[in-house]
Amino acid sequence: MRYIIFMLIFISILSSKNSQSFISAGIIHQNIDDFDNSQALHLCFSYMDFSKFGFDFGYAQSFYKAKNKKTGEEKNFSALYLFPTYIIPLNNSTAFKAKAGYAKNESGDDGLGYGVDIIFQVNQKSGFSIGFQKMNREINYFMLNTVYKF
């Protein structure tokens, strides 16, 4: 909960500047080595202060604990991340976003995470994205998000 409060304060500070910022929310399918797959709620703030460079600040809250396939141990794989990003526009309504940075995992190893998104613009203020994130060597996220532009 404290991560979400911090994230909302952070968003309000950055969105006051004259920049392009987006918020996305959606569902993640968590694929975790040696654990049963689980799902999570995803919230991400994207801040673009430069033409194609920016960063993503996101949080994924697992709906339930994943169970180890061998031992039966249960773990929560919620995560917080900060990724510098680079956006490549493909046409007027589609873009490709690459990202890499630091991921803090509740029950996994912290460290390097990376991912890609393909973003589809539906109208001036909204769209959706499909993405993949590798949160560490054992956690993969497959994401479907709704994107809103500030």
Short mmCIF file of N, CA and C in Angstrom, two decimals:
data_model
loop_
_atom_site.label_atom_id
_atom_site.label_comp_id
_atom_site.label_asym_id
_atom_site.label_seq_id
_atom_site.Cartn_x
_atom_site.Cartn_y
_atom_site.Cartn_z
N MET A 1 0.82 -1.19 0.00
CA MET A 1 0.00 0.00 0.00
C MET A 1 0.87 1.26 0.00
N ARG A 2 1.98 1.23 0.73
CA ARG A 2 2.83 2.43 0.78
C ARG A 2 3.44 2.74 -0.58
N TYR A 3 3.67 1.70 -1.40
CA TYR A 3 4.19 1.93 -2.75
C TYR A 3 3.18 2.68 -3.60
N ILE A 4 1.91 2.33 -3.49
CA ILE A 4 0.87 2.99 -4.27
C ILE A 4 0.73 4.44 -3.86
N ILE A 5 0.78 4.74 -2.58
CA ILE A 5 0.70 6.13 -2.10
C ILE A 5 1.88 6.93 -2.62
N PHE A 6 3.09 6.36 -2.52
CA PHE A 6 4.29 7.02 -3.04
C PHE A 6 4.15 7.29 -4.53
N MET A 7 3.63 6.31 -5.26
CA MET A 7 3.47 6.43 -6.70
C MET A 7 2.50 7.56 -7.05
N LEU A 8 1.38 7.68 -6.34
CA LEU A 8 0.41 8.73 -6.62
C LEU A 8 0.99 10.12 -6.34
N ILE A 9 1.77 10.27 -5.28
CA ILE A 9 2.43 11.54 -5.00
C ILE A 9 3.42 11.88 -6.10
N PHE A 10 4.20 10.91 -6.51
CA PHE A 10 5.19 11.06 -7.56
C PHE A 10 4.52 11.49 -8.87
N ILE A 11 3.41 10.87 -9.21
CA ILE A 11 2.66 11.21 -10.43
C ILE A 11 2.17 12.64 -10.39
N SER A 12 1.62 13.07 -9.26
CA SER A 12 1.07 14.42 -9.17
C SER A 12 2.16 15.48 -9.32
N ILE A 13 3.36 15.21 -8.81
CA ILE A 13 4.47 16.16 -8.95
C ILE A 13 4.91 16.26 -10.41
N LEU A 14 5.10 15.13 -11.07
CA LEU A 14 5.61 15.14 -12.44
C LEU A 14 4.59 15.59 -13.46
N SER A 15 3.32 15.27 -13.26
CA SER A 15 2.33 15.63 -14.26
C SER A 15 2.03 17.13 -14.26
N SER A 16 2.52 17.87 -13.27
CA SER A 16 2.29 19.31 -13.25
C SER A 16 3.18 20.04 -14.25
N LYS A 17 4.26 19.42 -14.69
CA LYS A 17 5.14 20.04 -15.68
C LYS A 17 4.52 19.90 -17.07
N ASN A 18 5.05 20.69 -18.00
CA ASN A 18 4.59 20.61 -19.39
C ASN A 18 5.33 19.48 -20.09
N SER A 19 4.76 18.31 -20.06
CA SER A 19 5.40 17.14 -20.65
C SER A 19 4.31 16.18 -21.10
N GLN A 20 4.73 15.09 -21.70
CA GLN A 20 3.79 14.05 -22.07
C GLN A 20 3.87 12.96 -21.02
N SER A 21 2.76 12.69 -20.39
CA SER A 21 2.75 11.62 -19.40
C SER A 21 1.50 10.77 -19.60
N PHE A 22 1.63 9.50 -19.25
CA PHE A 22 0.59 8.52 -19.46
C PHE A 22 0.44 7.69 -18.20
N ILE A 23 -0.74 7.19 -18.00
CA ILE A 23 -0.95 6.22 -16.94
C ILE A 23 -1.60 5.00 -17.58
N SER A 24 -1.16 3.83 -17.17
CA SER A 24 -1.75 2.61 -17.71
C SER A 24 -2.08 1.67 -16.56
N ALA A 25 -3.15 0.94 -16.73
CA ALA A 25 -3.58 -0.03 -15.73
C ALA A 25 -4.09 -1.26 -16.45
N GLY A 26 -3.86 -2.40 -15.87
CA GLY A 26 -4.32 -3.62 -16.51
C GLY A 26 -4.02 -4.87 -15.72
N ILE A 27 -4.01 -5.96 -16.43
CA ILE A 27 -3.83 -7.29 -15.84
C ILE A 27 -2.51 -7.88 -16.33
N ILE A 28 -1.82 -8.55 -15.41
CA ILE A 28 -0.56 -9.23 -15.73
C ILE A 28 -0.73 -10.72 -15.47
N HIS A 29 -0.21 -11.51 -16.39
CA HIS A 29 -0.08 -12.95 -16.15
C HIS A 29 1.37 -13.17 -15.72
N GLN A 30 1.56 -13.63 -14.49
CA GLN A 30 2.91 -13.85 -13.95
C GLN A 30 3.32 -15.29 -14.20
N ASN A 31 4.37 -15.47 -14.97
CA ASN A 31 4.94 -16.79 -15.24
C ASN A 31 6.23 -16.89 -14.43
N ILE A 32 6.24 -17.75 -13.41
CA ILE A 32 7.35 -17.81 -12.46
C ILE A 32 7.93 -19.22 -12.46
N ASP A 33 9.25 -19.33 -12.66
CA ASP A 33 9.91 -20.64 -12.64
C ASP A 33 9.64 -21.34 -11.31
N ASP A 34 9.35 -22.63 -11.35
CA ASP A 34 9.13 -23.50 -10.18
C ASP A 34 7.88 -23.15 -9.37
N PHE A 35 7.07 -22.19 -9.83
CA PHE A 35 5.84 -21.82 -9.13
C PHE A 35 4.67 -21.89 -10.10
N ASP A 36 3.48 -22.12 -9.57
CA ASP A 36 2.28 -22.04 -10.40
C ASP A 36 2.13 -20.61 -10.89
N ASN A 37 1.60 -20.45 -12.08
CA ASN A 37 1.37 -19.12 -12.62
C ASN A 37 0.34 -18.39 -11.78
N SER A 38 0.43 -17.06 -11.76
CA SER A 38 -0.54 -16.26 -11.02
C SER A 38 -0.85 -15.00 -11.83
N GLN A 39 -1.77 -14.20 -11.35
CA GLN A 39 -2.16 -12.97 -12.01
C GLN A 39 -1.96 -11.80 -11.05
N ALA A 40 -1.86 -10.61 -11.63
CA ALA A 40 -1.64 -9.42 -10.82
C ALA A 40 -2.33 -8.22 -11.47
N LEU A 41 -2.60 -7.23 -10.65
CA LEU A 41 -3.10 -5.94 -11.11
C LEU A 41 -1.90 -5.05 -11.34
N HIS A 42 -1.88 -4.32 -12.45
CA HIS A 42 -0.73 -3.53 -12.85
C HIS A 42 -1.10 -2.06 -12.97
N LEU A 43 -0.27 -1.19 -12.41
CA LEU A 43 -0.43 0.26 -12.52
C LEU A 43 0.92 0.85 -12.88
N CYS A 44 0.96 1.67 -13.93
CA CYS A 44 2.23 2.22 -14.41
C CYS A 44 2.05 3.69 -14.80
N PHE A 45 3.03 4.50 -14.44
CA PHE A 45 3.08 5.89 -14.86
C PHE A 45 4.26 6.05 -15.81
N SER A 46 4.01 6.56 -17.01
CA SER A 46 5.06 6.80 -18.00
C SER A 46 5.23 8.30 -18.18
N TYR A 47 6.44 8.75 -18.05
CA TYR A 47 6.76 10.17 -18.14
C TYR A 47 7.73 10.37 -19.30
N MET A 48 7.34 11.19 -20.26
CA MET A 48 8.16 11.45 -21.44
C MET A 48 8.54 12.93 -21.44
N ASP A 49 9.73 13.25 -20.95
CA ASP A 49 10.18 14.63 -20.91
C ASP A 49 10.97 15.01 -22.15
N PHE A 50 11.45 14.03 -22.83
CA PHE A 50 12.24 14.26 -24.05
C PHE A 50 11.43 13.74 -25.23
N SER A 51 11.95 13.88 -26.41
CA SER A 51 11.17 13.49 -27.59
C SER A 51 10.81 12.01 -27.61
N LYS A 52 11.75 11.12 -27.36
CA LYS A 52 11.47 9.68 -27.39
C LYS A 52 11.92 8.97 -26.12
N PHE A 53 12.62 9.68 -25.24
CA PHE A 53 13.12 9.09 -24.01
C PHE A 53 12.23 9.44 -22.84
N GLY A 54 12.20 8.57 -21.86
CA GLY A 54 11.42 8.83 -20.66
C GLY A 54 11.67 7.72 -19.66
N PHE A 55 10.68 7.49 -18.79
CA PHE A 55 10.79 6.38 -17.85
C PHE A 55 9.42 5.87 -17.46
N ASP A 56 9.38 4.64 -17.03
CA ASP A 56 8.18 4.00 -16.49
C ASP A 56 8.40 3.74 -15.01
N PHE A 57 7.41 4.08 -14.22
CA PHE A 57 7.42 3.80 -12.79
C PHE A 57 6.17 2.97 -12.53
N GLY A 58 6.32 1.71 -12.16
CA GLY A 58 5.16 0.84 -12.07
C GLY A 58 5.13 -0.05 -10.84
N TYR A 59 3.95 -0.58 -10.60
CA TYR A 59 3.72 -1.49 -9.47
C TYR A 59 2.76 -2.59 -9.92
N ALA A 60 3.08 -3.81 -9.55
CA ALA A 60 2.21 -4.96 -9.84
C ALA A 60 1.86 -5.62 -8.51
N GLN A 61 0.58 -5.72 -8.22
CA GLN A 61 0.10 -6.35 -6.99
C GLN A 61 -0.51 -7.70 -7.32
N SER A 62 0.10 -8.77 -6.84
CA SER A 62 -0.43 -10.11 -7.10
C SER A 62 -1.79 -10.28 -6.45
N PHE A 63 -2.70 -10.96 -7.16
CA PHE A 63 -4.02 -11.24 -6.62
C PHE A 63 -3.96 -12.27 -5.50
N TYR A 64 -3.04 -13.20 -5.63
CA TYR A 64 -2.88 -14.27 -4.64
C TYR A 64 -1.44 -14.77 -4.69
N LYS A 65 -1.06 -15.53 -3.68
CA LYS A 65 0.29 -16.07 -3.62
C LYS A 65 0.43 -17.25 -4.57
N ALA A 66 1.59 -17.32 -5.21
CA ALA A 66 1.88 -18.44 -6.11
C ALA A 66 2.44 -19.60 -5.29
N LYS A 67 2.08 -20.80 -5.69
CA LYS A 67 2.48 -22.00 -4.94
C LYS A 67 3.63 -22.71 -5.66
N ASN A 68 4.67 -23.07 -4.89
CA ASN A 68 5.80 -23.80 -5.45
C ASN A 68 5.34 -25.18 -5.87
N LYS A 69 5.72 -25.60 -7.08
CA LYS A 69 5.27 -26.88 -7.63
C LYS A 69 5.83 -28.08 -6.88
N LYS A 70 7.01 -27.93 -6.27
CA LYS A 70 7.63 -29.06 -5.59
C LYS A 70 7.37 -29.07 -4.08
N THR A 71 7.55 -27.92 -3.42
CA THR A 71 7.48 -27.87 -1.96
C THR A 71 6.11 -27.44 -1.42
N GLY A 72 5.30 -26.80 -2.25
CA GLY A 72 4.01 -26.29 -1.79
C GLY A 72 4.11 -24.94 -1.09
N GLU A 73 5.32 -24.39 -0.97
CA GLU A 73 5.51 -23.08 -0.36
C GLU A 73 4.81 -22.00 -1.19
N GLU A 74 4.20 -21.03 -0.52
CA GLU A 74 3.50 -19.95 -1.22
C GLU A 74 4.27 -18.64 -1.06
N LYS A 75 4.37 -17.87 -2.16
CA LYS A 75 5.05 -16.58 -2.15
C LYS A 75 4.25 -15.55 -2.93
N ASN A 76 4.37 -14.32 -2.47
CA ASN A 76 3.76 -13.18 -3.14
C ASN A 76 4.80 -12.58 -4.08
N PHE A 77 4.48 -12.46 -5.36
CA PHE A 77 5.43 -11.94 -6.35
C PHE A 77 5.05 -10.54 -6.83
N SER A 78 4.54 -9.71 -5.94
CA SER A 78 4.29 -8.31 -6.26
C SER A 78 5.63 -7.62 -6.52
N ALA A 79 5.62 -6.57 -7.34
CA ALA A 79 6.88 -5.93 -7.70
C ALA A 79 6.70 -4.43 -7.95
N LEU A 80 7.77 -3.70 -7.75
CA LEU A 80 7.85 -2.27 -8.01
C LEU A 80 9.04 -2.08 -8.95
N TYR A 81 8.92 -1.20 -9.96
CA TYR A 81 10.02 -1.04 -10.91
C TYR A 81 10.14 0.39 -11.40
N LEU A 82 11.35 0.73 -11.82
CA LEU A 82 11.66 2.01 -12.45
C LEU A 82 12.54 1.70 -13.67
N PHE A 83 11.99 1.95 -14.87
CA PHE A 83 12.67 1.61 -16.11
C PHE A 83 12.82 2.85 -16.98
N PRO A 84 14.04 3.23 -17.37
CA PRO A 84 14.18 4.20 -18.46
C PRO A 84 13.60 3.58 -19.74
N THR A 85 12.98 4.41 -20.59
CA THR A 85 12.30 3.88 -21.77
C THR A 85 12.72 4.64 -23.04
N TYR A 86 12.48 3.99 -24.16
CA TYR A 86 12.68 4.59 -25.47
C TYR A 86 11.50 4.19 -26.35
N ILE A 87 10.81 5.17 -26.93
CA ILE A 87 9.64 4.90 -27.77
C ILE A 87 9.99 5.07 -29.24
N ILE A 88 9.55 4.11 -30.04
CA ILE A 88 9.73 4.17 -31.49
C ILE A 88 8.34 4.21 -32.14
N PRO A 89 7.91 5.36 -32.67
CA PRO A 89 6.62 5.41 -33.35
C PRO A 89 6.67 4.58 -34.64
N LEU A 90 5.69 3.72 -34.83
CA LEU A 90 5.62 2.90 -36.04
C LEU A 90 4.73 3.54 -37.10
N ASN A 91 3.66 4.22 -36.64
CA ASN A 91 2.80 5.03 -37.51
C ASN A 91 2.05 6.00 -36.62
N ASN A 92 0.99 6.63 -37.12
CA ASN A 92 0.26 7.63 -36.33
C ASN A 92 -0.44 7.08 -35.10
N SER A 93 -0.74 5.79 -35.07
CA SER A 93 -1.50 5.25 -33.95
C SER A 93 -0.85 4.05 -33.27
N THR A 94 0.39 3.74 -33.63
CA THR A 94 1.06 2.58 -33.06
C THR A 94 2.51 2.94 -32.71
N ALA A 95 2.97 2.45 -31.57
CA ALA A 95 4.36 2.70 -31.16
C ALA A 95 4.91 1.46 -30.46
N PHE A 96 6.22 1.36 -30.47
CA PHE A 96 6.95 0.28 -29.82
C PHE A 96 7.77 0.92 -28.71
N LYS A 97 7.71 0.37 -27.49
CA LYS A 97 8.46 0.93 -26.37
C LYS A 97 9.39 -0.13 -25.79
N ALA A 98 10.67 0.19 -25.70
CA ALA A 98 11.66 -0.68 -25.07
C ALA A 98 12.03 -0.07 -23.72
N LYS A 99 12.28 -0.93 -22.73
CA LYS A 99 12.57 -0.43 -21.39
C LYS A 99 13.49 -1.40 -20.66
N ALA A 100 14.32 -0.84 -19.78
CA ALA A 100 15.21 -1.64 -18.95
C ALA A 100 15.57 -0.83 -17.72
N GLY A 101 15.69 -1.49 -16.58
CA GLY A 101 16.03 -0.78 -15.36
C GLY A 101 15.97 -1.67 -14.14
N TYR A 102 15.65 -1.06 -13.00
CA TYR A 102 15.67 -1.76 -11.71
C TYR A 102 14.27 -2.24 -11.33
N ALA A 103 14.21 -3.49 -10.88
CA ALA A 103 12.96 -4.08 -10.40
C ALA A 103 13.15 -4.58 -8.97
N LYS A 104 12.23 -4.19 -8.09
CA LYS A 104 12.23 -4.64 -6.68
C LYS A 104 11.09 -5.64 -6.54
N ASN A 105 11.43 -6.90 -6.32
CA ASN A 105 10.44 -7.96 -6.22
C ASN A 105 10.24 -8.37 -4.77
N GLU A 106 8.99 -8.56 -4.37
CA GLU A 106 8.70 -8.89 -2.98
C GLU A 106 9.28 -10.23 -2.56
N SER A 107 9.20 -11.23 -3.40
CA SER A 107 9.68 -12.56 -3.02
C SER A 107 10.75 -13.11 -3.95
N GLY A 108 11.19 -12.32 -4.90
CA GLY A 108 12.21 -12.78 -5.85
C GLY A 108 13.45 -11.93 -5.72
N ASP A 109 14.44 -12.21 -6.54
CA ASP A 109 15.66 -11.42 -6.55
C ASP A 109 15.39 -10.04 -7.13
N ASP A 110 15.99 -9.02 -6.53
CA ASP A 110 15.91 -7.67 -7.07
C ASP A 110 17.01 -7.50 -8.11
N GLY A 111 16.85 -6.53 -8.98
CA GLY A 111 17.90 -6.24 -9.94
C GLY A 111 17.38 -5.86 -11.29
N LEU A 112 18.13 -6.23 -12.33
CA LEU A 112 17.84 -5.82 -13.69
C LEU A 112 16.52 -6.41 -14.19
N GLY A 113 15.70 -5.56 -14.73
CA GLY A 113 14.48 -5.97 -15.41
C GLY A 113 14.45 -5.29 -16.77
N TYR A 114 13.74 -5.86 -17.71
CA TYR A 114 13.63 -5.26 -19.03
C TYR A 114 12.32 -5.71 -19.68
N GLY A 115 11.91 -5.00 -20.71
CA GLY A 115 10.67 -5.37 -21.37
C GLY A 115 10.41 -4.58 -22.64
N VAL A 116 9.32 -4.95 -23.29
CA VAL A 116 8.86 -4.28 -24.49
C VAL A 116 7.34 -4.16 -24.45
N ASP A 117 6.83 -3.10 -25.04
CA ASP A 117 5.39 -2.89 -25.18
C ASP A 117 5.10 -2.49 -26.62
N ILE A 118 3.96 -2.87 -27.10
CA ILE A 118 3.44 -2.30 -28.34
C ILE A 118 2.16 -1.57 -27.94
N ILE A 119 2.09 -0.30 -28.31
CA ILE A 119 1.02 0.59 -27.86
C ILE A 119 0.16 0.97 -29.05
N PHE A 120 -1.15 0.85 -28.88
CA PHE A 120 -2.11 1.20 -29.93
C PHE A 120 -2.97 2.36 -29.43
N GLN A 121 -2.97 3.46 -30.17
CA GLN A 121 -3.78 4.62 -29.81
C GLN A 121 -5.16 4.46 -30.42
N VAL A 122 -6.21 4.54 -29.58
CA VAL A 122 -7.59 4.41 -30.05
C VAL A 122 -8.17 5.78 -30.39
N ASN A 123 -7.94 6.76 -29.51
CA ASN A 123 -8.36 8.15 -29.77
C ASN A 123 -7.30 9.08 -29.18
N GLN A 124 -7.58 10.39 -29.11
CA GLN A 124 -6.59 11.37 -28.65
C GLN A 124 -6.08 11.11 -27.24
N LYS A 125 -6.92 10.57 -26.35
CA LYS A 125 -6.56 10.43 -24.94
C LYS A 125 -6.39 9.00 -24.45
N SER A 126 -6.73 8.00 -25.25
CA SER A 126 -6.65 6.63 -24.72
C SER A 126 -6.24 5.62 -25.78
N GLY A 127 -5.88 4.46 -25.28
CA GLY A 127 -5.46 3.36 -26.13
C GLY A 127 -5.24 2.12 -25.28
N PHE A 128 -4.51 1.17 -25.82
CA PHE A 128 -4.17 -0.03 -25.04
C PHE A 128 -2.79 -0.51 -25.44
N SER A 129 -2.21 -1.33 -24.59
CA SER A 129 -0.88 -1.86 -24.87
C SER A 129 -0.81 -3.34 -24.52
N ILE A 130 0.06 -4.02 -25.23
CA ILE A 130 0.36 -5.42 -24.98
C ILE A 130 1.85 -5.47 -24.73
N GLY A 131 2.27 -6.15 -23.65
CA GLY A 131 3.68 -6.12 -23.33
C GLY A 131 4.22 -7.36 -22.67
N PHE A 132 5.54 -7.38 -22.60
CA PHE A 132 6.29 -8.43 -21.92
C PHE A 132 7.34 -7.77 -21.05
N GLN A 133 7.50 -8.24 -19.81
CA GLN A 133 8.57 -7.77 -18.94
C GLN A 133 9.23 -8.96 -18.29
N LYS A 134 10.54 -8.93 -18.25
CA LYS A 134 11.34 -9.92 -17.53
C LYS A 134 11.78 -9.21 -16.26
N MET A 135 11.19 -9.60 -15.11
CA MET A 135 11.44 -8.87 -13.87
C MET A 135 12.73 -9.32 -13.17
N ASN A 136 13.15 -10.51 -13.36
CA ASN A 136 14.45 -11.04 -12.94
C ASN A 136 14.63 -12.36 -13.66
N ARG A 137 15.56 -13.16 -13.25
CA ARG A 137 15.82 -14.39 -14.02
C ARG A 137 14.70 -15.41 -13.92
N GLU A 138 13.77 -15.27 -12.98
CA GLU A 138 12.71 -16.27 -12.82
C GLU A 138 11.29 -15.77 -13.01
N ILE A 139 11.08 -14.47 -13.14
CA ILE A 139 9.73 -13.90 -13.22
C ILE A 139 9.52 -13.23 -14.58
N ASN A 140 8.49 -13.69 -15.32
CA ASN A 140 8.10 -13.08 -16.59
C ASN A 140 6.69 -12.52 -16.44
N TYR A 141 6.45 -11.34 -16.99
CA TYR A 141 5.13 -10.72 -16.99
C TYR A 141 4.63 -10.63 -18.42
N PHE A 142 3.41 -11.07 -18.65
CA PHE A 142 2.71 -10.85 -19.91
C PHE A 142 1.56 -9.91 -19.58
N MET A 143 1.51 -8.73 -20.23
CA MET A 143 0.63 -7.66 -19.79
C MET A 143 -0.36 -7.22 -20.86
N LEU A 144 -1.54 -6.84 -20.41
CA LEU A 144 -2.56 -6.19 -21.23
C LEU A 144 -3.04 -4.99 -20.44
N ASN A 145 -2.82 -3.78 -20.97
CA ASN A 145 -3.11 -2.55 -20.24
C ASN A 145 -3.98 -1.59 -21.05
N THR A 146 -4.75 -0.81 -20.36
CA THR A 146 -5.43 0.34 -20.93
C THR A 146 -4.55 1.55 -20.65
N VAL A 147 -4.35 2.41 -21.65
CA VAL A 147 -3.44 3.55 -21.52
C VAL A 147 -4.23 4.85 -21.63
N TYR A 148 -3.98 5.79 -20.72
CA TYR A 148 -4.62 7.11 -20.74
C TYR A 148 -3.55 8.18 -20.76
N LYS A 149 -3.71 9.17 -21.64
CA LYS A 149 -2.78 10.28 -21.75
C LYS A 149 -3.28 11.44 -20.90
N PHE A 150 -2.35 12.07 -20.15
CA PHE A 150 -2.70 13.26 -19.35
C PHE A 150 -2.70 14.48 -20.25
#
